mmCIF file of C-alpha atoms in Angstrom:
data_model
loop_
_atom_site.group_PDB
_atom_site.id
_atom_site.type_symbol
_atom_site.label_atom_id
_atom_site.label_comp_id
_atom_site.label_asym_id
_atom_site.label_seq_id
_atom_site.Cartn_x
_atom_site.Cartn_y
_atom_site.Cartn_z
ATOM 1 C CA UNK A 545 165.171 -54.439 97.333
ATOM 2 C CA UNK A 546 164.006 -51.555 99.193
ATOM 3 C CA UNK A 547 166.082 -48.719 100.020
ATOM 4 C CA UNK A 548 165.782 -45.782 102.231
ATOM 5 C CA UNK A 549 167.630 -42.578 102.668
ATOM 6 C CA UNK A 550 167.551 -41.286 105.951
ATOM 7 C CA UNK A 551 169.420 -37.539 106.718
ATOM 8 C CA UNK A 552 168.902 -34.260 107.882
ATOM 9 C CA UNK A 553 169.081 -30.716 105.394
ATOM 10 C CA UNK A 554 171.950 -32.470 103.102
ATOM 11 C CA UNK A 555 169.892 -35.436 102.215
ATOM 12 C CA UNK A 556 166.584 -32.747 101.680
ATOM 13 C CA UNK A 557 168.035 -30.894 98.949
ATOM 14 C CA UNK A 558 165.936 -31.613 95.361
ATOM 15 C CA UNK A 559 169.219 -31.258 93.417
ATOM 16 C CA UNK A 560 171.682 -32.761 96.130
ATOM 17 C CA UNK A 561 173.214 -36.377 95.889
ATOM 18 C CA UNK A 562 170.448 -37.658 96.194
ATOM 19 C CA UNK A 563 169.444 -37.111 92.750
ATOM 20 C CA UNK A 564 172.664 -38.621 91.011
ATOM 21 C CA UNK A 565 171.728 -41.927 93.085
ATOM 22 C CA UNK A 566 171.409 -45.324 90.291
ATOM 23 C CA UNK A 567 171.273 -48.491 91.861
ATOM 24 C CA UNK A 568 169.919 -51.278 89.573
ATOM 25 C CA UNK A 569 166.844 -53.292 90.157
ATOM 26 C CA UNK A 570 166.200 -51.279 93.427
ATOM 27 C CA UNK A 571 163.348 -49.043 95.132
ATOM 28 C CA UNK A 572 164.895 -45.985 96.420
ATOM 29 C CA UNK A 573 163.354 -43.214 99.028
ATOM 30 C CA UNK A 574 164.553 -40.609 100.996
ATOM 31 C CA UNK A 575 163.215 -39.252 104.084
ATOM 32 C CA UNK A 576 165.192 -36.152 105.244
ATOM 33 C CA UNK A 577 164.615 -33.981 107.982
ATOM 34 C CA UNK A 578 166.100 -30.559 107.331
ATOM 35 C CA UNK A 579 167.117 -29.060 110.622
ATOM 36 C CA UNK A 580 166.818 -31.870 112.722
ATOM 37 C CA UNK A 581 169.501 -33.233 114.683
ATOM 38 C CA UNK A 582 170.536 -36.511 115.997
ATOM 39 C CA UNK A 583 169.044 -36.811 119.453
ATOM 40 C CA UNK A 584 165.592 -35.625 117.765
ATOM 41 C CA UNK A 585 165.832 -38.287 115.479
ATOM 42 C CA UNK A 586 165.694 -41.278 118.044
ATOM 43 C CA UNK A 587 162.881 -40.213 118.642
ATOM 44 C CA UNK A 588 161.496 -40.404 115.076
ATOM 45 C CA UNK A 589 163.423 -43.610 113.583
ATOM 46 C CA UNK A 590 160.932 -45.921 114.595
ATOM 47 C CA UNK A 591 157.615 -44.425 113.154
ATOM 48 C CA UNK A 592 159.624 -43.809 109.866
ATOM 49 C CA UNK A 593 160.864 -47.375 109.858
ATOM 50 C CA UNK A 594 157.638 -48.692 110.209
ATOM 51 C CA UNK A 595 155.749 -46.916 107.274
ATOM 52 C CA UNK A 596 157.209 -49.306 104.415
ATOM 53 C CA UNK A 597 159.371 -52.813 104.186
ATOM 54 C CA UNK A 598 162.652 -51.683 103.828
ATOM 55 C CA UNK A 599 165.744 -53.819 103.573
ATOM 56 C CA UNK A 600 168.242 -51.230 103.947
ATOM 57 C CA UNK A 601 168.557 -47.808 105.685
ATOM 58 C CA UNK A 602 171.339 -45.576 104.958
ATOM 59 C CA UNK A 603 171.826 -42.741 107.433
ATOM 60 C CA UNK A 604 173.238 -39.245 106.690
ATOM 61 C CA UNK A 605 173.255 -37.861 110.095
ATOM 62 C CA UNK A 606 177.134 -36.377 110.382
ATOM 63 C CA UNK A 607 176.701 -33.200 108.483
ATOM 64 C CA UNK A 608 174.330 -31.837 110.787
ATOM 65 C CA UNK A 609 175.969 -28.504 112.784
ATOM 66 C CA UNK A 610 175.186 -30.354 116.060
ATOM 67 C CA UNK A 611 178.826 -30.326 117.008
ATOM 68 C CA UNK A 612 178.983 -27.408 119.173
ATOM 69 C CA UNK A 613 175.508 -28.735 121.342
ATOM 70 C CA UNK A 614 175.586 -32.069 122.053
ATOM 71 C CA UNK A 615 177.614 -33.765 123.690
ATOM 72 C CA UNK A 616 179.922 -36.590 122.461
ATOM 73 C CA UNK A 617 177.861 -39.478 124.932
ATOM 74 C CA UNK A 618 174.473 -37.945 123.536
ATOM 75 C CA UNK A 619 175.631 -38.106 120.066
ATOM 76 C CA UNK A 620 176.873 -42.074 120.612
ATOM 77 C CA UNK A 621 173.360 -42.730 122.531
ATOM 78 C CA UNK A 622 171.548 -41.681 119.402
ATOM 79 C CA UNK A 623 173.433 -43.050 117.628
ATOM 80 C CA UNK A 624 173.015 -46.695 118.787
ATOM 81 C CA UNK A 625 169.040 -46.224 119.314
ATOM 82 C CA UNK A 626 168.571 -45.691 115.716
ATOM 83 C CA UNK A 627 171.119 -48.575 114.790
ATOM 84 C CA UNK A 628 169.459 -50.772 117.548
ATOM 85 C CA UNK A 629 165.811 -49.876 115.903
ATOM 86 C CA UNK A 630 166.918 -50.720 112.579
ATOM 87 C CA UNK A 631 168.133 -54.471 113.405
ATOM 88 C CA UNK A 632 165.526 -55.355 115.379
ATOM 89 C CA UNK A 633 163.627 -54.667 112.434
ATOM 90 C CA UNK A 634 165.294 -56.355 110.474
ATOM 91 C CA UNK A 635 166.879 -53.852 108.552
ATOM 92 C CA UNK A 636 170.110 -53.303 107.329
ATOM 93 C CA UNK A 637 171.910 -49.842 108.850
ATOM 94 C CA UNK A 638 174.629 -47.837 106.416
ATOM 95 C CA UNK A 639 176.545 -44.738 107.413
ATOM 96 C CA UNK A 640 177.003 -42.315 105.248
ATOM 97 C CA UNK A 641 179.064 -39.763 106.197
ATOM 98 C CA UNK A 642 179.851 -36.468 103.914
ATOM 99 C CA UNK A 643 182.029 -33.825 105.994
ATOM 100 C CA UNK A 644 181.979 -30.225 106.298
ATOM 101 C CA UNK A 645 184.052 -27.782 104.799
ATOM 102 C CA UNK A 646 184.752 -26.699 108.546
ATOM 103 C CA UNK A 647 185.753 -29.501 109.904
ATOM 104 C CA UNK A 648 189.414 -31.466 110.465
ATOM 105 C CA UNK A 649 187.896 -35.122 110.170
ATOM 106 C CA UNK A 650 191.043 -36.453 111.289
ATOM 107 C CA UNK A 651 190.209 -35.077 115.300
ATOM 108 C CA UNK A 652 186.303 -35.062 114.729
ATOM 109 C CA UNK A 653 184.503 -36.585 117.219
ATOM 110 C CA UNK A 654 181.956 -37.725 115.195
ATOM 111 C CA UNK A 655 183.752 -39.503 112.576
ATOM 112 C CA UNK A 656 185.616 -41.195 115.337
ATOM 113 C CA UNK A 657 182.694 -42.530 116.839
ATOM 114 C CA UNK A 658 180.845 -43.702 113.540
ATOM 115 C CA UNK A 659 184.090 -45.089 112.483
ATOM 116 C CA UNK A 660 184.336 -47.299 115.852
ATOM 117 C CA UNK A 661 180.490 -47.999 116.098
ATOM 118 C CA UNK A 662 180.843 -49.136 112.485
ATOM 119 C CA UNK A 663 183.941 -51.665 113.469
ATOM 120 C CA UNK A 664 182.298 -52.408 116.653
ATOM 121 C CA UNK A 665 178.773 -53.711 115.014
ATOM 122 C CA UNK A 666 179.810 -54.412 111.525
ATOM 123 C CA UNK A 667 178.066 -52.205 110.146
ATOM 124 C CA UNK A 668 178.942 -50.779 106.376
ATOM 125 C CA UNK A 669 180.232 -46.802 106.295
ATOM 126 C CA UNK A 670 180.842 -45.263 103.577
ATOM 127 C CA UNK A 671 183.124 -42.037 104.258
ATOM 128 C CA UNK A 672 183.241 -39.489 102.000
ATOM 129 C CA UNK A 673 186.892 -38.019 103.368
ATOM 130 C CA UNK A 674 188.576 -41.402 102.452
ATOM 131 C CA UNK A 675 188.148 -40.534 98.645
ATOM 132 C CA UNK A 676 188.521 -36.594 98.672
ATOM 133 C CA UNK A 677 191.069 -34.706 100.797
ATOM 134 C CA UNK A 678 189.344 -31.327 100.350
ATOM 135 C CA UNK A 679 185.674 -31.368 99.752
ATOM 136 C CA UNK A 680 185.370 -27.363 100.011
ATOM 137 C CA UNK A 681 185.343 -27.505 96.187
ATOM 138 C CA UNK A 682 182.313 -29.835 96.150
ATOM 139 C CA UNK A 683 180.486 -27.330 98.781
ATOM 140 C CA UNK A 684 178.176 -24.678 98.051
ATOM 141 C CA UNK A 685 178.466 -22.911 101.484
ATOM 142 C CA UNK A 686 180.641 -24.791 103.499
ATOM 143 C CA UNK A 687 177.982 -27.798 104.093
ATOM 144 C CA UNK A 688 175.465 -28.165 101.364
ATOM 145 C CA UNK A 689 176.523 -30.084 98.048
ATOM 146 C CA UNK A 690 176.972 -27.622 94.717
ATOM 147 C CA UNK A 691 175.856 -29.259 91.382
ATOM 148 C CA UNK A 692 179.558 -31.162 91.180
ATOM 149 C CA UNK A 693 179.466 -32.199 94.975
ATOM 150 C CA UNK A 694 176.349 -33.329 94.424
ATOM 151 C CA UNK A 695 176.947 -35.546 91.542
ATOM 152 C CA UNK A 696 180.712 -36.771 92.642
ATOM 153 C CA UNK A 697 178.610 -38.016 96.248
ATOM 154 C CA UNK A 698 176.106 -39.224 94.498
ATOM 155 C CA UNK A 699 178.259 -41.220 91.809
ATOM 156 C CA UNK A 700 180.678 -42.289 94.735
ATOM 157 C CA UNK A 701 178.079 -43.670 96.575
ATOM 158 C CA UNK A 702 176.312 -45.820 93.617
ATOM 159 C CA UNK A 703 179.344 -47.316 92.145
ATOM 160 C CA UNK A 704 180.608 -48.261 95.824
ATOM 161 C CA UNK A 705 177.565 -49.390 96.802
ATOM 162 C CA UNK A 706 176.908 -51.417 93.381
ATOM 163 C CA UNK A 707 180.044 -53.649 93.947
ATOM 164 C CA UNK A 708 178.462 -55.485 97.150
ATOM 165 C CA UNK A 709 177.298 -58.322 97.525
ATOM 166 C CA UNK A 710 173.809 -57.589 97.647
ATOM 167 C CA UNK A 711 173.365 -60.035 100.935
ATOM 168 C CA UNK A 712 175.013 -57.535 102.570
ATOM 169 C CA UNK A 713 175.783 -57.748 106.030
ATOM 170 C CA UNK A 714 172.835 -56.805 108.623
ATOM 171 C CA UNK A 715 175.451 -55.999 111.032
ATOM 172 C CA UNK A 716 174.216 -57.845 114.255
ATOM 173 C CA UNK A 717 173.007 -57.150 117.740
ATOM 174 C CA UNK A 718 176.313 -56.524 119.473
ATOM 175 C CA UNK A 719 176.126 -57.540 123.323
ATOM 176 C CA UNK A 720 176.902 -53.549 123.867
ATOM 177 C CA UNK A 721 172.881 -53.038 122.893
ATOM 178 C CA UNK A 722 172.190 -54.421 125.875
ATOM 179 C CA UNK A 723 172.824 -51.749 127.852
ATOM 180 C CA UNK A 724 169.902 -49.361 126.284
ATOM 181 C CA UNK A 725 167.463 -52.760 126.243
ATOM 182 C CA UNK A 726 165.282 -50.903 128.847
ATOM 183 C CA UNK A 727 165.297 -47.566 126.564
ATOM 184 C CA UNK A 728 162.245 -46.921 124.074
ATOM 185 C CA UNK A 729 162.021 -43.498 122.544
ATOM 186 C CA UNK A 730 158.792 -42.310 120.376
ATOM 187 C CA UNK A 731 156.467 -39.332 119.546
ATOM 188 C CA UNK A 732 153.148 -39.018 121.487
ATOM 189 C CA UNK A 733 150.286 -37.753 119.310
ATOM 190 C CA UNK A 734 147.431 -35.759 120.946
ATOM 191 C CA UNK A 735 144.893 -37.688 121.193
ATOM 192 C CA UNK A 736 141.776 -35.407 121.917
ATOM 193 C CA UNK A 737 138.311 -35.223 119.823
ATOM 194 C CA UNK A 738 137.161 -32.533 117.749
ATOM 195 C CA UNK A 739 140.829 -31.360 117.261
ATOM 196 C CA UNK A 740 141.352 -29.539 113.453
ATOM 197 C CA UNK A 741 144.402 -31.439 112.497
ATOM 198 C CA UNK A 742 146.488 -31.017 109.274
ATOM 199 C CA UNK A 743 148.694 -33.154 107.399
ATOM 200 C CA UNK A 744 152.699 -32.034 106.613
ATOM 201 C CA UNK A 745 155.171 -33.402 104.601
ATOM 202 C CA UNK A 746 158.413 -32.412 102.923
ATOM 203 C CA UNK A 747 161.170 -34.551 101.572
ATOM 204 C CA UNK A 748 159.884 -37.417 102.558
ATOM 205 C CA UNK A 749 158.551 -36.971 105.932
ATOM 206 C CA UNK A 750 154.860 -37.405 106.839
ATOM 207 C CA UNK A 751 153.221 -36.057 110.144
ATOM 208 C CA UNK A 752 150.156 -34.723 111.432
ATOM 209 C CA UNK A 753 149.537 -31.577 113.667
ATOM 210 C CA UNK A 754 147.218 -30.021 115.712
ATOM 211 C CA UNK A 755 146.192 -26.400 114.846
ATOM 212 C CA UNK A 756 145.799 -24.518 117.840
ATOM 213 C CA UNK A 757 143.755 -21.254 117.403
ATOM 214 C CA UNK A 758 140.605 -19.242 118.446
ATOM 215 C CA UNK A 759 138.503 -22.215 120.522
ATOM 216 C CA UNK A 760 141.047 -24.461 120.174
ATOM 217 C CA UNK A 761 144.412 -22.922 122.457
ATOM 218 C CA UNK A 762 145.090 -25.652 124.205
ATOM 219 C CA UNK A 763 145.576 -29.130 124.030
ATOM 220 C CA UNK A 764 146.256 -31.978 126.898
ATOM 221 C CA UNK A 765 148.813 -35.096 126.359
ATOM 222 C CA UNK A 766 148.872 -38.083 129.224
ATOM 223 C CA UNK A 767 152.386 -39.535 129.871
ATOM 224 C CA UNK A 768 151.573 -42.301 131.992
ATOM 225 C CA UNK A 769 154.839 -43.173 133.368
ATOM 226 C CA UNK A 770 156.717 -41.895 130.404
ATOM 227 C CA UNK A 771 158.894 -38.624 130.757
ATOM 228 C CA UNK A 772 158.122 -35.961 128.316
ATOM 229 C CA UNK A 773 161.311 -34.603 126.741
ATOM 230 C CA UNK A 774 160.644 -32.211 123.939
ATOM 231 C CA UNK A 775 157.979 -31.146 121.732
ATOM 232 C CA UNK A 776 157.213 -31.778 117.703
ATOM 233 C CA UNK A 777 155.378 -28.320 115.671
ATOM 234 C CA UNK A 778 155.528 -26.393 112.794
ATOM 235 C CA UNK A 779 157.431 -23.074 111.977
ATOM 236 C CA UNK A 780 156.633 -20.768 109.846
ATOM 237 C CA UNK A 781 155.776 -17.762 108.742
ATOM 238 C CA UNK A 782 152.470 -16.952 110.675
ATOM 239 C CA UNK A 783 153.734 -19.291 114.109
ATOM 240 C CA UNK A 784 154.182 -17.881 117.675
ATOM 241 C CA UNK A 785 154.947 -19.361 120.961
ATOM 242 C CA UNK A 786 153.859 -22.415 122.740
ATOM 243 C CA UNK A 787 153.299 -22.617 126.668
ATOM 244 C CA UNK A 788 154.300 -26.143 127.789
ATOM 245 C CA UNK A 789 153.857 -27.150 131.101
ATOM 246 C CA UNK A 790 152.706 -30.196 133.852
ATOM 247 C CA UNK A 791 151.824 -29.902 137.354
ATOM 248 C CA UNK A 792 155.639 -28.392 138.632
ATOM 249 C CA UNK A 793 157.172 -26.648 135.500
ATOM 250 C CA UNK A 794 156.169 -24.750 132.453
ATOM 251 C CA UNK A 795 158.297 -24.152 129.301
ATOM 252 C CA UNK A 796 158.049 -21.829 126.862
ATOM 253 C CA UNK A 797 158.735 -22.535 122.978
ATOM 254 C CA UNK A 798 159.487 -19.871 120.088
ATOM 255 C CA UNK A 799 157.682 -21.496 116.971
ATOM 256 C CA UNK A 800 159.406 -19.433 114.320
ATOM 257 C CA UNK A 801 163.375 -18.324 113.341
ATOM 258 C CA UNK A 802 165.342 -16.674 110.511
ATOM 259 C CA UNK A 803 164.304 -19.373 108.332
ATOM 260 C CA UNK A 804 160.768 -19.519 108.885
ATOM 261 C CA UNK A 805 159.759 -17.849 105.650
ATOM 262 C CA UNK A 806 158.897 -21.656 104.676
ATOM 263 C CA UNK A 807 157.166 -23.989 106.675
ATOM 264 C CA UNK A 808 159.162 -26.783 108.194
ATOM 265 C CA UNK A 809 158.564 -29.584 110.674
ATOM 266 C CA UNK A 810 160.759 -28.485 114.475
ATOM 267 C CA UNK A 811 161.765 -30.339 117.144
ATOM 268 C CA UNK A 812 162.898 -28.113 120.536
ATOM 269 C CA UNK A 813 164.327 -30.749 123.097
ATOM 270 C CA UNK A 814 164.133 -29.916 127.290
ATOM 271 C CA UNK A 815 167.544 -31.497 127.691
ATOM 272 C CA UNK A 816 167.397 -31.615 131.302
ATOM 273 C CA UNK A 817 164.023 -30.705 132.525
ATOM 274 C CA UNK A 818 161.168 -33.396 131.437
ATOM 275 C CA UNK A 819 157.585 -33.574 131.830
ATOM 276 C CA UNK A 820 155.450 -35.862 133.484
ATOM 277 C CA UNK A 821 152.010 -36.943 134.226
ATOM 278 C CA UNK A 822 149.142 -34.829 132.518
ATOM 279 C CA UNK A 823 151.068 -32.370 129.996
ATOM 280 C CA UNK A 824 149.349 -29.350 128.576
ATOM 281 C CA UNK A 825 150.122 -27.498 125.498
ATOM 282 C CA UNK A 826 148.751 -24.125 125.086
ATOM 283 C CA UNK A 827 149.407 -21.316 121.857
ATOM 284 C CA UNK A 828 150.052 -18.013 123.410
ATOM 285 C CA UNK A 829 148.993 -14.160 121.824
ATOM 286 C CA UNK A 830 153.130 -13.812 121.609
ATOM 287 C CA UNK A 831 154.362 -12.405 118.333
ATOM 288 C CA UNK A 832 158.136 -13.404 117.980
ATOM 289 C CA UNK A 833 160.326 -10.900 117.609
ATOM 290 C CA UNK A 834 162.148 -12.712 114.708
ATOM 291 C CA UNK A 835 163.428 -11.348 111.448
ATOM 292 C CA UNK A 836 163.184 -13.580 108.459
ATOM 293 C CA UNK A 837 165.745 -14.239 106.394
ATOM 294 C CA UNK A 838 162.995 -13.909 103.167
ATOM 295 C CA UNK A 839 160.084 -12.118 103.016
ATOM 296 C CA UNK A 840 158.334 -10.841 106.560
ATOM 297 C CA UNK A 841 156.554 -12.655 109.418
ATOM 298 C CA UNK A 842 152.752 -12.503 110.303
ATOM 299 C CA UNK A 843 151.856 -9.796 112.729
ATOM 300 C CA UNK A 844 148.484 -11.776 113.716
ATOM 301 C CA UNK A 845 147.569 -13.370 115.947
ATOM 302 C CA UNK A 846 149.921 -16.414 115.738
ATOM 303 C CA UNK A 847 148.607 -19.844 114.616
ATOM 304 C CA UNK A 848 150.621 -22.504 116.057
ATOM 305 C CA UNK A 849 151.220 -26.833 115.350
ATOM 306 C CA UNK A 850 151.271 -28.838 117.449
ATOM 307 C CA UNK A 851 152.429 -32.929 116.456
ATOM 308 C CA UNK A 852 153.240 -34.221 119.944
ATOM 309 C CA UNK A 853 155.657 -34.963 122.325
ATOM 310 C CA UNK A 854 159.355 -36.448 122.046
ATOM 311 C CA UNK A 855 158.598 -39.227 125.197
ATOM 312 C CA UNK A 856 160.776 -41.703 126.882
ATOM 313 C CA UNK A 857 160.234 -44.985 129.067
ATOM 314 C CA UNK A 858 163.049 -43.613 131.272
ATOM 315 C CA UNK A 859 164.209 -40.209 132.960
ATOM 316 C CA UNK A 860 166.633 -37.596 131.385
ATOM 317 C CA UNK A 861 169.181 -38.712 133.993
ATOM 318 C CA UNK A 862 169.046 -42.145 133.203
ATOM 319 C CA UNK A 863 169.597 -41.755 129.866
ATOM 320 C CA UNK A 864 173.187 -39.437 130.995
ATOM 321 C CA UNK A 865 173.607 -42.341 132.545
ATOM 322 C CA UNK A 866 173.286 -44.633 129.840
ATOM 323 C CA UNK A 867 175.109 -42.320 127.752
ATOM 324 C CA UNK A 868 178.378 -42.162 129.453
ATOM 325 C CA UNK A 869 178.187 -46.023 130.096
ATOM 326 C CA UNK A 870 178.164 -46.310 126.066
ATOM 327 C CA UNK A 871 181.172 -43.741 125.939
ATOM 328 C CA UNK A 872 182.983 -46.327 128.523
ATOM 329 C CA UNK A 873 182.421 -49.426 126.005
ATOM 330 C CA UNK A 874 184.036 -47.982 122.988
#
């Protein structure tokens, strides 16, 4: 049996729960996707699903501090994409759900729409606020597991999980999975010759980028009827600005925050303004203006990375649309 953990920055850490994870006779992964949020991850799911046969998928996508951003629809689109792209797979979805110390889980919106997406589709949840009333104890700073968070999620999860059945229940293609048949969300690589590309990965995620410097400062990605909602780089220490634009607008990207003392895979979504036709990405001479949390930022000339584009087979407004339709069917 093949098992993957899916999550954002909890799921990353090399001595969070994922460590205290023992289930027998099983082959267990993680892929996690530190400061990522939900609505980047639809975009992801399906490359990540491909790259091995997994039978189950557990995703730890509540923690995330996407709460005061996104809105409740968006959150409940994602949120079925992924689950959709995981049973047509053939794959079965979990929900694992750890809370934050800042939270009152009894009027969250997000562990009121997991909970009813997990009745709604069958699919298995495993809530960590059912077994502990107060998990600020088990928190490091508020979100992140300590050493005895770590090991009581960890333990929970095993020992829950280990008295299934193991033909556990796929959950099924609910008629409400319908209404996003139309939808298909994925990341556009550049495609261009002669590009110097390199290779990321951290905790589990794989991808490849295009370095844009000195000959190389800009870079062209055809749509072709898609619509071009964010963009996929690199931050870090030595990273700049990005000039993204088609034939009617241009947006600008900052490549590099506080935390950019470390390189990390980013995701900066257009919400509503999308791209269209023939897309150009260009690396500008634009030194942020960004103090590090560690250590100090390059004052070169930035070197930026660029993996592609977050595309869609349908317009921004459609899928507000979509979204609130969802909302409707809960």
């Amino acid at each position: 049996m093949n098992i993957l953990f899916l999550g954002f920055s909890v799921t990353a850490e090399d001595n969070g729960y994922f460590k205290y994870i023992d289930i027998p006779n099983a082959k267990i992964e993680k892929v996690a996707l530190g400061g990522v949020q939900p609505h980047h991850l639809a975009y992801l799911v399906g490359s990540i699903l491909e790259k091995n046969n997994y039978d189950i998928v557990i995703f730890e996508i509540a923690t995330a501090g996407f709460r005061s951003f996104l809105s409740e629809q968006m959150y409940l689109f994602s949120l079925v994409y992924v689950l959709r792209v995981a049973l047509s797979k053939g794959i079965t979805p979990i929900l694992l759900d750890i809370p934050r110390a800042d939270l009152d889980i009894k009027n969250d919106w997000v562990f009121a729409i997991n909970s009813k997406v997990s009745r709604l589709f069958d699919i298995l949840r495993f809530n960590i606020s059912d077994v502990v009333d107060d998990i600020s104890p088990y928190l490091r700073d508020g979100i992140h597991t300590n050493e005895s968070g770590a090991r009581f999620v960890g333990k929970y999860f095993s020992d829950a999980f280990n008295r299934l059945d193991y033909r556990v229940n796929p959950g099924f293609l609910n008629p409400i999975f319908n209404v996003i048949d139309n939808v298909s969300l994925d990341l556009i690589i550049p495609l261009e010759s002669g590009l110097d590309v390199i290779e990321f990965s951290r905790s589990g995620y794989s991808a490849v980028y295009s370095k844009l410097e000195g000959n190389t400062r800009k870079i062209k990605i055809q749509l072709s009827g898609l619509f071009g909602h964010g963009v996929s780089y690199l931050l870090g220490p030595d990273t700049g600005v990005l000039k993204i634009n088609d034939a009617s607008k241009s947006i600008n990207v900052t490549c590099r925050d506080e935390f950019s003392y470390y390189t990390r895979a980013g995701y900066n979504y257009f919400k509503d303004r999308e791209l269209q036709g023939d897309v150009f990405i260009e690396t500008l001479d634009i030194v942020p203006n960004v103090t590090l949390k560690k250590g100090f930022g390059s004052n070169e000339r930035p070197v930026n990375y660029v993996g592609g584009l977050l595309v869609s087979s349908v317009s921004y407004n459609e899928i507000v649309r979509i979204s609130k339709e969802l909302i409707g069917l809960l």
